Amino acid sequence: MVSAEWLRGASFHEVWAGVLDPLLLASQREDDFAALNPAQRDLIRAWLLHGVACRSGLGSLVAEEPPWIAGGMRDSLARLGFGQLAELWEQATRGMDFAAWHREIPAEVCFTSSRAIAALQEALAAGDFAELPELLVARMRAEPGAYV
């Protein structure tokens, strides 16, 4: 059973398997995602943003993840204290209809600012936020009640 005590002592990979994987599964179903608390939703959005940026590019986030993930990204990043990422996301996606791009070819997703999406991709994959997963797990350990 995942508890605050367990979370504080668990390894990064144990946290991923015990906490993040179940939340990631829930994020794929709109009702289940809505039932998560705000801290959990923010965590999942930031985790997916980083993971997708590092693996397949941010077009995949918009095309392959449910639209409620991309739709709340800016606010989630801002609440987590990642203002630079939130601003780049806002610039890159301003006015986009995420539901319309869902299930399209990732390379064909048209962001509203190619400069902002490139800067966001770089910040996540190799820049100041390359260690974002570790920062998120550290936050979970510091405030375990919000995540378990």
mmCIF file of C-alpha atoms in Angstrom:
data_model
loop_
_atom_site.group_PDB
_atom_site.id
_atom_site.type_symbol
_atom_site.label_atom_id
_atom_site.label_comp_id
_atom_site.label_asym_id
_atom_site.label_seq_id
_atom_site.Cartn_x
_atom_site.Cartn_y
_atom_site.Cartn_z
ATOM 1 C CA MET A 1 0.000 0.000 0.000
ATOM 2 C CA VAL A 2 1.339 3.406 -0.947
ATOM 3 C CA SER A 3 1.540 5.747 2.025
ATOM 4 C CA ALA A 4 3.292 9.000 2.833
ATOM 5 C CA GLU A 5 5.939 7.086 4.781
ATOM 6 C CA TRP A 6 6.505 4.680 1.900
ATOM 7 C CA LEU A 7 6.730 7.553 -0.587
ATOM 8 C CA ARG A 8 9.434 9.322 1.438
ATOM 9 C CA GLY A 9 11.658 6.226 1.374
ATOM 10 C CA ALA A 10 10.877 4.751 -2.027
ATOM 11 C CA SER A 11 13.347 4.845 -4.890
ATOM 12 C CA PHE A 12 12.637 6.896 -7.983
ATOM 13 C CA HIS A 13 11.596 3.749 -9.884
ATOM 14 C CA GLU A 14 9.400 2.539 -7.030
ATOM 15 C CA VAL A 15 7.595 5.892 -7.007
ATOM 16 C CA TRP A 16 7.176 5.661 -10.764
ATOM 17 C CA ALA A 17 5.668 2.166 -10.547
ATOM 18 C CA GLY A 18 3.649 2.638 -7.366
ATOM 19 C CA VAL A 19 2.266 6.141 -7.822
ATOM 20 C CA LEU A 20 2.849 7.489 -11.307
ATOM 21 C CA ASP A 21 1.848 4.472 -13.384
ATOM 22 C CA PRO A 22 -1.639 4.224 -11.813
ATOM 23 C CA LEU A 23 -2.104 7.984 -12.286
ATOM 24 C CA LEU A 24 -0.958 7.723 -15.903
ATOM 25 C CA LEU A 25 -3.547 5.019 -16.521
ATOM 26 C CA ALA A 26 -6.242 7.182 -14.932
ATOM 27 C CA SER A 27 -5.214 10.133 -17.102
ATOM 28 C CA GLN A 28 -6.376 8.286 -20.218
ATOM 29 C CA ARG A 29 -10.029 8.241 -19.111
ATOM 30 C CA GLU A 30 -11.635 11.654 -18.741
ATOM 31 C CA ASP A 31 -13.847 10.787 -15.752
ATOM 32 C CA ASP A 32 -10.986 9.090 -13.913
ATOM 33 C CA PHE A 33 -8.655 12.012 -14.639
ATOM 34 C CA ALA A 34 -11.263 14.489 -13.400
ATOM 35 C CA ALA A 35 -11.569 12.450 -10.189
ATOM 36 C CA LEU A 36 -7.862 12.928 -9.391
ATOM 37 C CA ASN A 37 -7.014 15.789 -7.067
ATOM 38 C CA PRO A 38 -5.493 18.944 -8.624
ATOM 39 C CA ALA A 39 -1.966 18.118 -7.440
ATOM 40 C CA GLN A 40 -2.172 14.689 -9.086
ATOM 41 C CA ARG A 41 -3.462 16.162 -12.355
ATOM 42 C CA ASP A 42 -0.687 18.773 -12.372
ATOM 43 C CA LEU A 43 1.919 16.102 -11.704
ATOM 44 C CA ILE A 44 0.701 13.883 -14.534
ATOM 45 C CA ARG A 45 0.597 16.734 -17.043
ATOM 46 C CA ALA A 46 4.164 17.810 -16.240
ATOM 47 C CA TRP A 47 5.382 14.186 -16.242
ATOM 48 C CA LEU A 48 3.834 13.549 -19.653
ATOM 49 C CA LEU A 49 5.144 16.842 -21.048
ATOM 50 C CA HIS A 50 8.697 15.912 -20.148
ATOM 51 C CA GLY A 51 8.440 12.275 -21.190
ATOM 52 C CA VAL A 52 6.911 12.975 -24.563
ATOM 53 C CA ALA A 53 9.316 15.847 -25.272
ATOM 54 C CA CYS A 54 12.268 13.551 -24.630
ATOM 55 C CA ARG A 55 10.942 10.549 -26.548
ATOM 56 C CA SER A 56 8.883 11.615 -29.522
ATOM 57 C CA GLY A 57 8.407 15.379 -29.578
ATOM 58 C CA LEU A 58 5.628 17.616 -28.343
ATOM 59 C CA GLY A 59 3.454 17.054 -31.401
ATOM 60 C CA SER A 60 2.904 13.583 -29.974
ATOM 61 C CA LEU A 61 1.547 15.025 -26.733
ATOM 62 C CA VAL A 62 -1.176 16.883 -28.619
ATOM 63 C CA ALA A 63 -1.917 14.106 -31.116
ATOM 64 C CA GLU A 64 -1.629 11.021 -28.917
ATOM 65 C CA GLU A 65 -2.582 12.032 -25.383
ATOM 66 C CA PRO A 66 -6.194 12.896 -24.552
ATOM 67 C CA PRO A 67 -7.068 16.565 -25.154
ATOM 68 C CA TRP A 68 -7.681 17.227 -21.434
ATOM 69 C CA ILE A 69 -3.960 16.681 -20.845
ATOM 70 C CA ALA A 70 -2.805 19.399 -23.249
ATOM 71 C CA GLY A 71 -5.773 21.608 -22.440
ATOM 72 C CA GLY A 72 -4.769 22.165 -18.816
ATOM 73 C CA MET A 73 -1.014 22.147 -19.306
ATOM 74 C CA ARG A 74 -0.300 25.856 -18.889
ATOM 75 C CA ASP A 75 -2.199 26.150 -15.622
ATOM 76 C CA SER A 76 -0.665 22.949 -14.247
ATOM 77 C CA LEU A 77 2.859 24.109 -15.022
ATOM 78 C CA ALA A 78 2.166 27.500 -13.450
ATOM 79 C CA ARG A 79 0.755 25.913 -10.262
ATOM 80 C CA LEU A 80 3.842 23.706 -10.023
ATOM 81 C CA GLY A 81 6.037 26.810 -10.161
ATOM 82 C CA PHE A 82 7.395 26.231 -13.669
ATOM 83 C CA GLY A 83 6.474 29.653 -15.027
ATOM 84 C CA GLN A 84 8.979 29.556 -17.886
ATOM 85 C CA LEU A 85 7.546 26.274 -19.161
ATOM 86 C CA ALA A 86 3.987 27.547 -18.711
ATOM 87 C CA GLU A 87 4.737 30.676 -20.738
ATOM 88 C CA LEU A 88 6.404 28.729 -23.545
ATOM 89 C CA TRP A 89 3.458 26.296 -23.654
ATOM 90 C CA GLU A 90 1.023 29.219 -23.795
ATOM 91 C CA GLN A 91 2.935 30.870 -26.638
ATOM 92 C CA ALA A 92 3.261 27.610 -28.555
ATOM 93 C CA THR A 93 -0.392 26.591 -28.253
ATOM 94 C CA ARG A 94 -2.369 29.836 -27.996
ATOM 95 C CA GLY A 95 -5.768 29.335 -29.593
ATOM 96 C CA MET A 96 -5.240 25.669 -30.493
ATOM 97 C CA ASP A 97 -8.188 23.283 -30.471
ATOM 98 C CA PHE A 98 -6.579 20.242 -28.822
ATOM 99 C CA ALA A 99 -9.572 17.991 -29.472
ATOM 100 C CA ALA A 100 -9.296 18.703 -33.207
ATOM 101 C CA TRP A 101 -5.628 17.629 -33.256
ATOM 102 C CA HIS A 102 -6.192 14.467 -31.190
ATOM 103 C CA ARG A 103 -5.377 11.312 -33.185
ATOM 104 C CA GLU A 104 -3.727 13.268 -36.008
ATOM 105 C CA ILE A 105 -0.182 12.587 -37.213
ATOM 106 C CA PRO A 106 2.153 14.111 -34.585
ATOM 107 C CA ALA A 107 4.502 15.657 -37.142
ATOM 108 C CA GLU A 108 1.577 17.522 -38.691
ATOM 109 C CA VAL A 109 0.448 19.263 -35.496
ATOM 110 C CA CYS A 110 0.629 22.997 -36.199
ATOM 111 C CA PHE A 111 1.697 24.892 -33.114
ATOM 112 C CA THR A 112 1.003 28.611 -33.083
ATOM 113 C CA SER A 113 4.655 29.445 -32.426
ATOM 114 C CA SER A 114 7.388 27.230 -33.820
ATOM 115 C CA ARG A 115 9.969 29.267 -31.897
ATOM 116 C CA ALA A 116 8.215 28.691 -28.561
ATOM 117 C CA ILE A 117 7.674 24.971 -29.162
ATOM 118 C CA ALA A 118 11.343 24.549 -30.121
ATOM 119 C CA ALA A 119 12.436 26.422 -26.977
ATOM 120 C CA LEU A 120 10.101 24.318 -24.834
ATOM 121 C CA GLN A 121 11.349 21.101 -26.415
ATOM 122 C CA GLU A 122 14.966 22.149 -25.814
ATOM 123 C CA ALA A 123 14.332 23.198 -22.192
ATOM 124 C CA LEU A 124 12.734 19.832 -21.439
ATOM 125 C CA ALA A 125 15.091 17.543 -23.332
ATOM 126 C CA ALA A 126 18.477 19.123 -22.693
ATOM 127 C CA GLY A 127 18.067 22.448 -20.928
ATOM 128 C CA ASP A 128 17.097 23.723 -17.511
ATOM 129 C CA PHE A 129 14.281 21.201 -17.103
ATOM 130 C CA ALA A 130 16.004 18.021 -18.293
ATOM 131 C CA GLU A 131 15.765 16.719 -14.708
ATOM 132 C CA LEU A 132 12.055 17.497 -14.361
ATOM 133 C CA PRO A 133 11.048 13.930 -13.371
ATOM 134 C CA GLU A 134 13.479 14.026 -10.449
ATOM 135 C CA LEU A 135 12.115 17.431 -9.397
ATOM 136 C CA LEU A 136 8.570 16.065 -9.502
ATOM 137 C CA VAL A 137 9.439 13.007 -7.414
ATOM 138 C CA ALA A 138 11.229 15.256 -4.891
ATOM 139 C CA ARG A 139 8.060 17.370 -4.681
ATOM 140 C CA MET A 140 5.997 14.238 -4.090
ATOM 141 C CA ARG A 141 8.313 13.190 -1.261
ATOM 142 C CA ALA A 142 8.132 16.656 0.300
ATOM 143 C CA GLU A 143 4.314 16.838 0.102
ATOM 144 C CA PRO A 144 3.213 13.191 0.054
ATOM 145 C CA GLY A 145 -0.322 13.846 1.271
ATOM 146 C CA ALA A 146 -1.196 15.530 -2.025
ATOM 147 C CA TYR A 147 -0.212 12.501 -4.100
ATOM 148 C CA VAL A 148 -1.256 9.374 -2.171
#
